[in-house]
mmCIF file of C-alpha atoms in Angstrom:
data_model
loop_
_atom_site.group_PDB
_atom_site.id
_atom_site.type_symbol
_atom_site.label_atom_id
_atom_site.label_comp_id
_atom_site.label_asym_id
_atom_site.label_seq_id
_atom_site.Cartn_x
_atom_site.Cartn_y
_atom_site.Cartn_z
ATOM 1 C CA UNK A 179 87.614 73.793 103.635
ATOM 2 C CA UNK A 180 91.394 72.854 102.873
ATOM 3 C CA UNK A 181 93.218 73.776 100.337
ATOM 4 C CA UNK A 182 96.342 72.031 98.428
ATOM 5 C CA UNK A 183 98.371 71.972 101.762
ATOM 6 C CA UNK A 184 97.685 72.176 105.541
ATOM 7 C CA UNK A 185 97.465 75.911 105.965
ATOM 8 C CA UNK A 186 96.001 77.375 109.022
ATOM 9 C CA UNK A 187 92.298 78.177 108.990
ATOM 10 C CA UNK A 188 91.902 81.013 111.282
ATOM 11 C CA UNK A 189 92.350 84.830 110.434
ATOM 12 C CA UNK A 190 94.297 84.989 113.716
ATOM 13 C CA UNK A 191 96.660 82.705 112.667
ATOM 14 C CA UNK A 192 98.106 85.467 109.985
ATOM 15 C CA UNK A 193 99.614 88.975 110.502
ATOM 16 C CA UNK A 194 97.893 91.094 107.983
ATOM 17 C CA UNK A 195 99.192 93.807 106.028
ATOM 18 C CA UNK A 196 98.259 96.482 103.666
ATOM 19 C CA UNK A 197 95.582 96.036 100.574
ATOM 20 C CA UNK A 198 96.754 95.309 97.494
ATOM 21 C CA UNK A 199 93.525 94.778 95.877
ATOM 22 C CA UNK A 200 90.340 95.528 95.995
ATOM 23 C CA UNK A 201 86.916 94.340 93.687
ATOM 24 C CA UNK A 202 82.986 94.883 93.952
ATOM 25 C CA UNK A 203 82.667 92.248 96.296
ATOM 26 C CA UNK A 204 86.369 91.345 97.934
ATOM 27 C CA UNK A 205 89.829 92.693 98.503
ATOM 28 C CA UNK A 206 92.803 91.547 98.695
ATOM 29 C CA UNK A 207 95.454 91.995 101.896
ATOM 30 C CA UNK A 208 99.281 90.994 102.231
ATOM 31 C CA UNK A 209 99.455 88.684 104.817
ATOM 32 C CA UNK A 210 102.249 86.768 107.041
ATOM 33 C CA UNK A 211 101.268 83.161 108.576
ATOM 34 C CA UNK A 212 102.587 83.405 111.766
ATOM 35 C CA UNK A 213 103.847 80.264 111.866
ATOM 36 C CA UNK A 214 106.065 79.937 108.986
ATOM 37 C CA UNK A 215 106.699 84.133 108.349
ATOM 38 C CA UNK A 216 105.732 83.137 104.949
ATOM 39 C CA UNK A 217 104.764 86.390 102.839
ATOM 40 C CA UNK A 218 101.165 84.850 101.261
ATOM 41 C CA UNK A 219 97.956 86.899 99.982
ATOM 42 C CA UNK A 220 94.604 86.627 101.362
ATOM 43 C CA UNK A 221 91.633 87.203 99.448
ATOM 44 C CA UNK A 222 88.443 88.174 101.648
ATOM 45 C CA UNK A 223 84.750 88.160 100.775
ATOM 46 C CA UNK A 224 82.606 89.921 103.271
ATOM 47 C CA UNK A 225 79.461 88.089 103.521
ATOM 48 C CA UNK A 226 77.200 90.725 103.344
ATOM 49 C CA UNK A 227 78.118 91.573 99.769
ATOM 50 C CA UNK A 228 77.198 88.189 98.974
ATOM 51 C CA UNK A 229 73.205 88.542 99.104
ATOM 52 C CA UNK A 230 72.168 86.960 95.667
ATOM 53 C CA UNK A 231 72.789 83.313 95.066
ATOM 54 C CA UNK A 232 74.454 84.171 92.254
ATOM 55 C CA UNK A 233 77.291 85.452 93.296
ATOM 56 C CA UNK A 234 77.760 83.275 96.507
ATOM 57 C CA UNK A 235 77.676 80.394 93.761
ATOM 58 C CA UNK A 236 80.012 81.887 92.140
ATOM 59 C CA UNK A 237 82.694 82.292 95.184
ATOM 60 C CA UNK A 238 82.006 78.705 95.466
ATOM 61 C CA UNK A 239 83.074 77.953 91.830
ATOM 62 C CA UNK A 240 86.208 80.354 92.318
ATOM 63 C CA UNK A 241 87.550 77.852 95.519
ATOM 64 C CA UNK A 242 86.304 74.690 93.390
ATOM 65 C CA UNK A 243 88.660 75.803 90.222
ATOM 66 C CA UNK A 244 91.512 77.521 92.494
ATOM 67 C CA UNK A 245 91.900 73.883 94.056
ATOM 68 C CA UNK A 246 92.413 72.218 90.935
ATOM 69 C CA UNK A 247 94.502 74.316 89.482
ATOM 70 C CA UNK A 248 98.498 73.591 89.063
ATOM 71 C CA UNK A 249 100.592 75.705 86.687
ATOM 72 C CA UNK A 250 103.680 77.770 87.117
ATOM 73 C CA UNK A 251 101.650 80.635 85.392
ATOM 74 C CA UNK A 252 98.856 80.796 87.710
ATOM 75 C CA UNK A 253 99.003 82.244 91.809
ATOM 76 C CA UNK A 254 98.692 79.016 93.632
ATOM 77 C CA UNK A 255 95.915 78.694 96.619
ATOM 78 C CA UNK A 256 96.937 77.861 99.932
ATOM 79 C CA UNK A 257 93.792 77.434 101.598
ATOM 80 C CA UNK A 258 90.545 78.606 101.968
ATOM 81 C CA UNK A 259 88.175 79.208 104.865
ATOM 82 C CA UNK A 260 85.195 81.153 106.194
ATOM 83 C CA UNK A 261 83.684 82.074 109.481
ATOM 84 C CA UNK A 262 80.395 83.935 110.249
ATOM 85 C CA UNK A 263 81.323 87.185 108.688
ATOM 86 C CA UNK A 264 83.656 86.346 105.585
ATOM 87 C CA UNK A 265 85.171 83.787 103.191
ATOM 88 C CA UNK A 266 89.084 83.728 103.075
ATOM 89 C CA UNK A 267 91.051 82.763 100.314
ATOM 90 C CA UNK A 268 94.856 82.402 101.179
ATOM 91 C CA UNK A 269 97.670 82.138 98.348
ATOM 92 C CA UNK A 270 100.984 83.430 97.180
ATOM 93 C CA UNK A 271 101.685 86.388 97.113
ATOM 94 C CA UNK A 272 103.520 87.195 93.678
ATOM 95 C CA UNK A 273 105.636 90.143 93.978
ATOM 96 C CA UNK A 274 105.806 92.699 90.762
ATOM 97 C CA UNK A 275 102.278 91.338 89.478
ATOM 98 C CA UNK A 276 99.265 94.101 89.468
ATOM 99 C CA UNK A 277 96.759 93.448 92.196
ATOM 100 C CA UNK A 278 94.570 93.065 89.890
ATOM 101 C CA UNK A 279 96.393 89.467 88.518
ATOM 102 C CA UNK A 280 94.972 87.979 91.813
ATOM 103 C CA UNK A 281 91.607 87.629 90.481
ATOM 104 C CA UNK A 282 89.752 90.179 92.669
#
């Protein structure tokens, strides 16, 4: 999956830092893309929270909306990606917002 610009798609590909949010079925981690040093946060989904269909719809609709979505007000998404394990949502980090703002 890409998001609104060409991010990297690999968890290796980022330098990750401490939580700074955390929900029933994700958290959220401070994260540097190695490439750039740019300060971004990534939102994870462990699969195995994700049993119903339900909720994995619903992770779907989350990437679906973040894409479209373009407004001063409202965290930007870099990219998104998953591999066998988890789903990755990458945006900006907003400094001085609650963890909570990032949608967890």
């Amino acid at each position: 999956r890409r998001g609104s610009s060409e991010r990297p798609e690999n968890v290796k590909d980022y330098k990750f830092g401490r939580q700074i949010g955390k929900g029933a079925y994700a958290v959220v981690k401070l994260v540097t893309e190695k490439a750039s040093n740019e300060l971004l946060a990534m939102k994870i989904y462990e699969k195995y929270k994700l049993t119903d269909q339900a909720r994995k719809k619903s992770v779907s609709r989350e990437i679906a909306i973040m894409k479209k979505l373009k407004h001063d007000n409202i965290v930007k998404m870099h990219t998104s990606f998953e591999n066998p394990h988890s789903i990755h949502i990458v945006m900006e980090y907003v400094k001085g917002r609650g963890s909570l703002s990032i949608n967890t």
